[in-house]
Coordinates of C-alpha atoms and ligand atoms in Angstrom, one line a residue:
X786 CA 244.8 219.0 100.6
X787 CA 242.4 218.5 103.5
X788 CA 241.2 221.7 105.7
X789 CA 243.4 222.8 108.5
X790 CA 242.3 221.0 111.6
X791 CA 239.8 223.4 114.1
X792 CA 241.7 223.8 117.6
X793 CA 238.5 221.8 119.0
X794 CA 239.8 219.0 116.6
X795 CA 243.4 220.1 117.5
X796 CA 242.3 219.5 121.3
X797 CA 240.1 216.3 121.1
X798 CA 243.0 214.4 119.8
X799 CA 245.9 215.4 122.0
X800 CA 244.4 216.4 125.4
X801 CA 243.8 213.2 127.1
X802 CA 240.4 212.2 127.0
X803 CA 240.3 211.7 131.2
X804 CA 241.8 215.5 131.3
X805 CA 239.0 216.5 128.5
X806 CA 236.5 215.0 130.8
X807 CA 238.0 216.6 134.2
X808 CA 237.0 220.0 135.9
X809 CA 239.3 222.2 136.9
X810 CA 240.1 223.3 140.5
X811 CA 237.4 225.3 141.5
X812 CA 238.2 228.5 143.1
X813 CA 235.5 229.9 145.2
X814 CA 235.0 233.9 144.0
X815 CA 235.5 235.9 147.1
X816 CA 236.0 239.6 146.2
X817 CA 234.0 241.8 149.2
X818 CA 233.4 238.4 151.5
X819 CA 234.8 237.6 154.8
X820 CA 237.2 234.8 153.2
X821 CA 236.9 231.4 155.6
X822 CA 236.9 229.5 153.3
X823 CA 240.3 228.0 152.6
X824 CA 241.9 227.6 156.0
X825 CA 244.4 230.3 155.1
X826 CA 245.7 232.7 158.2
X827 CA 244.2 235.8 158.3
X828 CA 246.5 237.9 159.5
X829 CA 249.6 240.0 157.5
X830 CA 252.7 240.6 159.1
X831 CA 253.1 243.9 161.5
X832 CA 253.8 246.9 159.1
X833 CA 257.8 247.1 160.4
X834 CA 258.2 243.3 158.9
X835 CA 256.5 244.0 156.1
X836 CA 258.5 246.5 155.0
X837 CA 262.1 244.6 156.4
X838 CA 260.4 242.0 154.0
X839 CA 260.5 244.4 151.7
X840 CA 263.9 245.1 151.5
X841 CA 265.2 241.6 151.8
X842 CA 263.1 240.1 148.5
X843 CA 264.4 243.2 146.8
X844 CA 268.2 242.2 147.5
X845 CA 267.5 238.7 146.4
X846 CA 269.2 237.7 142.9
X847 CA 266.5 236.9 140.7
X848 CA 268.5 236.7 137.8
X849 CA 269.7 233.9 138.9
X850 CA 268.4 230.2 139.2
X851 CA 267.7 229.4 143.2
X852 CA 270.6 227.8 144.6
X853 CA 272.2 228.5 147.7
X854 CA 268.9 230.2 149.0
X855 CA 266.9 226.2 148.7
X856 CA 269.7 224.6 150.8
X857 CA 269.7 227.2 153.4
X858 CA 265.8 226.9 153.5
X859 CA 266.5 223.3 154.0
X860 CA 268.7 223.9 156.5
X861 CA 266.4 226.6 158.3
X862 CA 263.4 224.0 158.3
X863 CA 265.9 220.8 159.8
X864 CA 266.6 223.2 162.3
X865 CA 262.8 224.2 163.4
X866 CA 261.3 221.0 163.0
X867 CA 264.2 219.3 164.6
X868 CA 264.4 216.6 162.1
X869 CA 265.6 213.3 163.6
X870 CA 268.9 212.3 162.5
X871 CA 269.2 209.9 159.7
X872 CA 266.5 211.9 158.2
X873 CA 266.2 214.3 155.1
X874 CA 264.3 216.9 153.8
X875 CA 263.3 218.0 150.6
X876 CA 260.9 221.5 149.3
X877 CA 258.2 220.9 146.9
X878 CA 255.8 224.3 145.5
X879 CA 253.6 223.6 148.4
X880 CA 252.8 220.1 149.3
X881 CA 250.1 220.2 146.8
X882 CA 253.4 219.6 144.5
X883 CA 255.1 216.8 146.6
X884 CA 251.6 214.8 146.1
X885 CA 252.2 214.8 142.8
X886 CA 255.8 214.1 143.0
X887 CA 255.0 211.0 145.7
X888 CA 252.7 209.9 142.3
X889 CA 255.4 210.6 139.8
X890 CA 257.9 208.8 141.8
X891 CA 256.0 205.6 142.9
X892 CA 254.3 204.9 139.6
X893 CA 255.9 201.6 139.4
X894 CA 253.1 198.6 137.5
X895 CA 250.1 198.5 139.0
X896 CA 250.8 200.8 141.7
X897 CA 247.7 201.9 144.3
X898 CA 247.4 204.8 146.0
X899 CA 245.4 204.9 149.5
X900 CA 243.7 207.2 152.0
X901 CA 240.8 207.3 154.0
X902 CA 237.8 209.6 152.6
X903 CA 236.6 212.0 153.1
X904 CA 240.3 213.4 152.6
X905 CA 242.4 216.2 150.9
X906 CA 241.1 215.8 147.0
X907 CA 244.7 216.0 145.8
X908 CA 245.5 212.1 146.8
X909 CA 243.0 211.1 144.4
X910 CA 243.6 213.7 142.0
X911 CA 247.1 212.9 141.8
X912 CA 247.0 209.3 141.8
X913 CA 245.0 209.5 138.3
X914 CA 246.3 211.6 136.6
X915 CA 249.3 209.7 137.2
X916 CA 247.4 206.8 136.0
X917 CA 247.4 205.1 139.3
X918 CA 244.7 203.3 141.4
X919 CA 243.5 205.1 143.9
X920 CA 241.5 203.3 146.6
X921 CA 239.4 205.4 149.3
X922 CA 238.4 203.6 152.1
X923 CA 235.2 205.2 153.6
X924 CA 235.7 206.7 157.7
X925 CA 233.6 205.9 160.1
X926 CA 230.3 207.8 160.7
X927 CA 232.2 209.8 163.6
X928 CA 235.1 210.5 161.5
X929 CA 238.2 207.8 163.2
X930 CA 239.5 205.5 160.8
X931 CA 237.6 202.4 160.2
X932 CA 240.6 200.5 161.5
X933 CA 238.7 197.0 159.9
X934 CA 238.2 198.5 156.6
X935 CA 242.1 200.3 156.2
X936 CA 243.6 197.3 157.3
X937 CA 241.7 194.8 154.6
X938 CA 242.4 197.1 152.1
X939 CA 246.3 197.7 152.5
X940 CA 246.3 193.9 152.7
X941 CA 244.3 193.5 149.7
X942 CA 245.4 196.2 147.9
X943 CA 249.1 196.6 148.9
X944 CA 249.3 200.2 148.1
X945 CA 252.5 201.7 147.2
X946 CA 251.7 204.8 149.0
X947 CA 249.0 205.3 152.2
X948 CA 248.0 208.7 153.2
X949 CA 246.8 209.9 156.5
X950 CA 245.9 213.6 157.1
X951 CA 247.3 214.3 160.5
X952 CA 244.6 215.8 161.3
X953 CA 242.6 215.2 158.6
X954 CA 240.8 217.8 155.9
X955 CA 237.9 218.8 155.8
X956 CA 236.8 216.6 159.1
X957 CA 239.8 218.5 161.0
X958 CA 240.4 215.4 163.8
X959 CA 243.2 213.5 164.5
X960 CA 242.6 210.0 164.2
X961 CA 243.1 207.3 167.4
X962 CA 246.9 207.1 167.5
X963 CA 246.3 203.0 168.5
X964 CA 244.8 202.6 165.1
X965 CA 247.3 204.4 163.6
X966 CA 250.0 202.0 164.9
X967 CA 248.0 199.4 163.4
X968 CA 248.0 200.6 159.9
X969 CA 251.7 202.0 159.9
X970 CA 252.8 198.8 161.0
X971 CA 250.2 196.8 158.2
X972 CA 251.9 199.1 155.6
X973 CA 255.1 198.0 156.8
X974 CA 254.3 194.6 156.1
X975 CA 252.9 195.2 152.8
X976 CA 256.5 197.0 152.2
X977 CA 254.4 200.2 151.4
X978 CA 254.9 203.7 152.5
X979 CA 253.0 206.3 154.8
X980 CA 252.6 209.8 154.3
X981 CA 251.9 212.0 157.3
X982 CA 250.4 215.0 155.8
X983 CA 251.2 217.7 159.0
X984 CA 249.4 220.9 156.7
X985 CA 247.7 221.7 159.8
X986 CA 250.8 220.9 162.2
X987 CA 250.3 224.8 163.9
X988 CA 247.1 223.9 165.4
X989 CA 247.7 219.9 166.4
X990 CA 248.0 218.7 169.6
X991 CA 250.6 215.8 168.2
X992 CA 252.7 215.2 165.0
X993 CA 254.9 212.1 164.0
X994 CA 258.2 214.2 163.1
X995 CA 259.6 212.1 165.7
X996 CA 257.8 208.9 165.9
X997 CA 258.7 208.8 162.1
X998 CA 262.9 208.1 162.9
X999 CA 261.9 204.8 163.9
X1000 CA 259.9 203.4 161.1
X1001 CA 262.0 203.8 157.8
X1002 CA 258.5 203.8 155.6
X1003 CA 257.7 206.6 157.0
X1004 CA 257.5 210.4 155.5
X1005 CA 255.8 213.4 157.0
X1006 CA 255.0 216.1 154.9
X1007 CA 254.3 219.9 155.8
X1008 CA 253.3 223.1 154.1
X1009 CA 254.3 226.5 155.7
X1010 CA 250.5 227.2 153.9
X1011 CA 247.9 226.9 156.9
X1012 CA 250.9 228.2 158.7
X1013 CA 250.3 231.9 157.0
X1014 CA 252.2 231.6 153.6
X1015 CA 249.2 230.4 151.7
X1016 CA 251.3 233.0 148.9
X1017 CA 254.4 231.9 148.8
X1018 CA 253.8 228.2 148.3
X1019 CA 256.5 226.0 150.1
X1020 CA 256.1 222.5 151.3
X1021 CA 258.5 220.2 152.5
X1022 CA 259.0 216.7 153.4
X1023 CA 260.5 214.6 155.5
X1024 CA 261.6 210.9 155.8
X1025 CA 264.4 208.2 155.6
X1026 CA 267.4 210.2 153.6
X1027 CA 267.8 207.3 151.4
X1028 CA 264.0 207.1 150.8
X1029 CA 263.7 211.2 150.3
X1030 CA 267.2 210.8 147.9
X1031 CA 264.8 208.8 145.6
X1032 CA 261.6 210.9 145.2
X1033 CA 263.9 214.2 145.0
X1034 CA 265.3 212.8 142.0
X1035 CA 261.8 213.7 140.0
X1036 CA 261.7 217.2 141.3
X1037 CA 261.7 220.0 139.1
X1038 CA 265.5 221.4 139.5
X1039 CA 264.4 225.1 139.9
X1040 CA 260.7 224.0 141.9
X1041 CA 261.1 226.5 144.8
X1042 CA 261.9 230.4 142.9
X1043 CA 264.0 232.8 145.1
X1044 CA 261.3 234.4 145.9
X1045 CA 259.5 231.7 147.8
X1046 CA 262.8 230.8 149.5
X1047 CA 263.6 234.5 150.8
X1048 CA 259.9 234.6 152.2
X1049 CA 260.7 231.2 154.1
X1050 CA 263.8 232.0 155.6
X1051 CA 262.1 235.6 156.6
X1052 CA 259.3 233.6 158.2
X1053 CA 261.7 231.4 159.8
X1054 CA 264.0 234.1 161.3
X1055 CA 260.2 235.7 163.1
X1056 CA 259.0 232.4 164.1
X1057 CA 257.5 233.8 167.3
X1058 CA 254.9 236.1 165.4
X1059 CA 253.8 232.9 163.5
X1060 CA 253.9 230.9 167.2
X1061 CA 251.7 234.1 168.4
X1062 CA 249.5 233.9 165.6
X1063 CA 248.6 230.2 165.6
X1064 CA 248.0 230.5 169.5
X1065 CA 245.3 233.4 168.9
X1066 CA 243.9 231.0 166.0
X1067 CA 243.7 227.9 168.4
X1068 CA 241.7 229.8 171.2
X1069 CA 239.6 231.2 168.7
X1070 CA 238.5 227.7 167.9
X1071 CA 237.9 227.1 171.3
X1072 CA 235.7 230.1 171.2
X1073 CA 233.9 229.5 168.7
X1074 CA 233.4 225.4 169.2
X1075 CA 231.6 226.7 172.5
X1076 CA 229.4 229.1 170.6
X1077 CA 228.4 226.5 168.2
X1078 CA 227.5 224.3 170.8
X1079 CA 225.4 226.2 172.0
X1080 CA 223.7 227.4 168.7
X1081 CA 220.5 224.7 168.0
X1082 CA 220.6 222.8 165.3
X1083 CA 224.0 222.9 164.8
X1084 CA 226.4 219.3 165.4
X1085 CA 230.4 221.2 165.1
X1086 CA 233.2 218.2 164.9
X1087 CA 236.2 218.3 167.6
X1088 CA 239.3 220.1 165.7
X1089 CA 243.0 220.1 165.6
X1090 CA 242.9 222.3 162.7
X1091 CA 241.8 226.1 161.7
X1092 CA 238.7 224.8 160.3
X1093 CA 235.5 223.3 162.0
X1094 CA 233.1 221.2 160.4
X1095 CA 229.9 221.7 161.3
X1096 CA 226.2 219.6 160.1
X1097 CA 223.4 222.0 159.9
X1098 CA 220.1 221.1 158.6
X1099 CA 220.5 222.6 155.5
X1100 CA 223.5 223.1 153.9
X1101 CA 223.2 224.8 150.9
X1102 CA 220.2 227.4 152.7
X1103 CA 223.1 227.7 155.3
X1104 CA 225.7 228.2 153.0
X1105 CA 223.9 230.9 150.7
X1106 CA 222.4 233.0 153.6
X1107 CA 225.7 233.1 155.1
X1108 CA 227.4 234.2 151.9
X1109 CA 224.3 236.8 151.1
X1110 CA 225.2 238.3 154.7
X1111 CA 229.1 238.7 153.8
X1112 CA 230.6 235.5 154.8
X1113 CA 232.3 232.8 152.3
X1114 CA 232.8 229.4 154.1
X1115 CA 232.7 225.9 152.0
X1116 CA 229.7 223.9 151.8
X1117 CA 231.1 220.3 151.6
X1118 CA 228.6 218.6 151.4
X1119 CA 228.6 217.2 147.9
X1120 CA 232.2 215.7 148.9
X1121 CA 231.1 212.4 150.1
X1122 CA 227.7 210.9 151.7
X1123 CA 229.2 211.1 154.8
X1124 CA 229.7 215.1 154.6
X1125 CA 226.0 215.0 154.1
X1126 CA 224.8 218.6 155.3
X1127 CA 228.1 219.7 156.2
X1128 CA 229.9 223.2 156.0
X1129 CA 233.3 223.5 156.7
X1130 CA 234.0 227.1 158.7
X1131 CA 237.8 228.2 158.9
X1132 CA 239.0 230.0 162.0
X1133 CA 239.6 233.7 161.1
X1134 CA 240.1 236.9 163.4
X1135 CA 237.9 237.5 166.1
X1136 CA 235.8 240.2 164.1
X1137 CA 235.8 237.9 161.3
X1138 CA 234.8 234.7 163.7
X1139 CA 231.6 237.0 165.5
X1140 CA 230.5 237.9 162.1
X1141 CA 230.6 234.3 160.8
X1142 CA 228.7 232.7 163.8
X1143 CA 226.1 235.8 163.5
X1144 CA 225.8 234.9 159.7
X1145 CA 225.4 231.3 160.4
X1146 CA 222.7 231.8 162.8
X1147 CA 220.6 233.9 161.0
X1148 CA 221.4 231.1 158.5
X1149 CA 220.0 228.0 159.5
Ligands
LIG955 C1 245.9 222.7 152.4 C2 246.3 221.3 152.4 C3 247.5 220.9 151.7 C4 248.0 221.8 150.5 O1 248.9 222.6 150.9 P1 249.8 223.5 149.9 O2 251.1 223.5 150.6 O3 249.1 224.9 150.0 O4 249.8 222.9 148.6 C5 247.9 219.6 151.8 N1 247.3 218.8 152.6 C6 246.2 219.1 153.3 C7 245.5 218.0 154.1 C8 245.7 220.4 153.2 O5 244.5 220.6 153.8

């Protein structure tokens, strides 16, 4: 009889050799630091709606499978995104989970996934370990789309699926809407679809929620994440009901617990703290793009988002001195050539934004 395999053994011969070879999602540590690292909201709910929070997630079945709560979410985001008509929605467990589901769904032979890059790590992420192509077609060197270079490769590629970050992560703009014509209409012809990814809707200037009823190819996704439920973890997206029909069919059944749906409709139902919220976030950013322009030796990026990027001379001195005086941000620098030297700062509360500009002068 031959010895009992080891688990190493065990492991090197059913884990994939790809997911053997992967690392997994780094979480920064951030116990005692001012957290701007992750573009998450910094502020809680007023004590009186925490606690009428509270009480409504303790009323909430959870000994039963969500039903009824998922459809009334669905109806509660139709409503405040005023989705065009002919259109559908459908909840993933934060977008991070309808990427994946875009890749499940559209893994049809030699199917290619596409986005510009630097972009949001989960379209590339996704697409292999779906064991798709993924195809990243380099910016420009001030961030727009490189409107020559996305539309050779949609016609060379023909990819099933073409992301654009609206605005984009981590360089926070929102691309020339006359190139973006351009490629949704090249897409069109390559009879692929384009995925709007709104996370950062809150703190954009424009969306396509709209636009998108009159180009069938068309879904836009959002996450109520960057909105100020970075914990409850609900995305949704929108598109073409017969389109959305399709991809919902590889869903999880029970994706979205009770839990996360309660916490939506709660959100929903006080809307106008969230509006209130985003508004203070958006003229922080203001504030503190004039403060960095003004600090030598730093170049910050226009925003749409709750995040800046910023190029300092040294990145990694920047991003250590910053952290050794209290203040966690992400050094993306390592992302792509083009990030060379660049830190990516997320808009937190005023306290939290004087003590990250302090740190990141005394930084440089
Ligand atoms: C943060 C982010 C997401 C992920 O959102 P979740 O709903 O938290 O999974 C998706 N897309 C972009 C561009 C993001 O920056």
């Amino acid at each position: 009889m031959s010895a009992t395999p080891t688990l190493a053994e065990r492991i090197a011969r059913t884990i994939r050799q790809d997911v053997q070879s992967m690392h997994a999602y780094a979480i920064q540590p951030s116990a005692g630091l001012v957290k701007l690292d992750a573009m998450e909201n910094p502020f809680r709910l007023p004590p009186e709606l925490q606690r009428e929070l509270g009480e409504r997630l303790a009323r909430v079945a959870i000994n039963r499978y969500p039903a009824q709560c998922v459809a009334d979410v669905i109806e509660a985001l139709a409503r405040f995104v005023e989705l065009p008509a002919g259109c559908q929605l459908m909840l993933g467990n934060g977008s991070d989970e309808l990427i994946a589901l875009l890749a499940l769904a559209c893994d049809v032979p030699g199917a290619t996934i596409l986005a510009p890059v630097p972009g949001f790590v989960m379209y590339e992420m996704s697409a292999k370990l779906q064991g798709l192509r993924f195809v990243g077609v380099p910016l420009a060197s001030d961030f727009e789309l490189d409107e020559a270079a996305m539309l050779a490769a949609i016609e060379r590629h023909r990819p099933a699926i073409t992301y654009l970050a609206y605005p984009n992560n981590p360089t926070a703009n929102l691309w020339d809407d006359a190139v973006i014509d351009r490629v949704v209409g090249a897409v069109a012809q390559q009879h692929g679809l384009v995925v709007f990814d709104e996370a950062y809707q809150p703190f954009a200037s424009r969306t396509w929620m709209q636009r998108m009823a009159a180009h069938e190819h068309v879904l836009v996704m959002r996450t109520l994440s960057k909105f100020g439920l970075a914990g409850v973890r609900l995305g949704y997206m929108a598109g073409a009901a017969a389109l959305v029909e399709q991809i919902d069919k590889v869903r999880p059944p029970y994706n979205v617990s009770v839990l996360n749906a309660e916490a939506t409709l709660f959100a929903l139902e006080h809307v106008d703290e969230y509006a209130r919220q985003a508004a203070l976030l958006r003229a922080e950013r203001e504030r503190l793009q004039r403060a960095l322009r003004d600090m030598g030796g730093v170049r910050a990026y226009p925003s749409e988002a709750n995040m800046i990027l910023v190029r300092v001379p040294d990145a990694a001195r920047a991003f250590a001195g910053m952290k050794q005086r209290g203040v966690l941000v992400k050094d993306v620098s390592a992302l792509h050539p083009l990030l060379a030297n660049c830190l990516r700062l997320t808009v937190g509360t005023p306290d939290e934004n004087t003590l990250m500009l302090d740190a990141l002068k005394a930084s440089l």
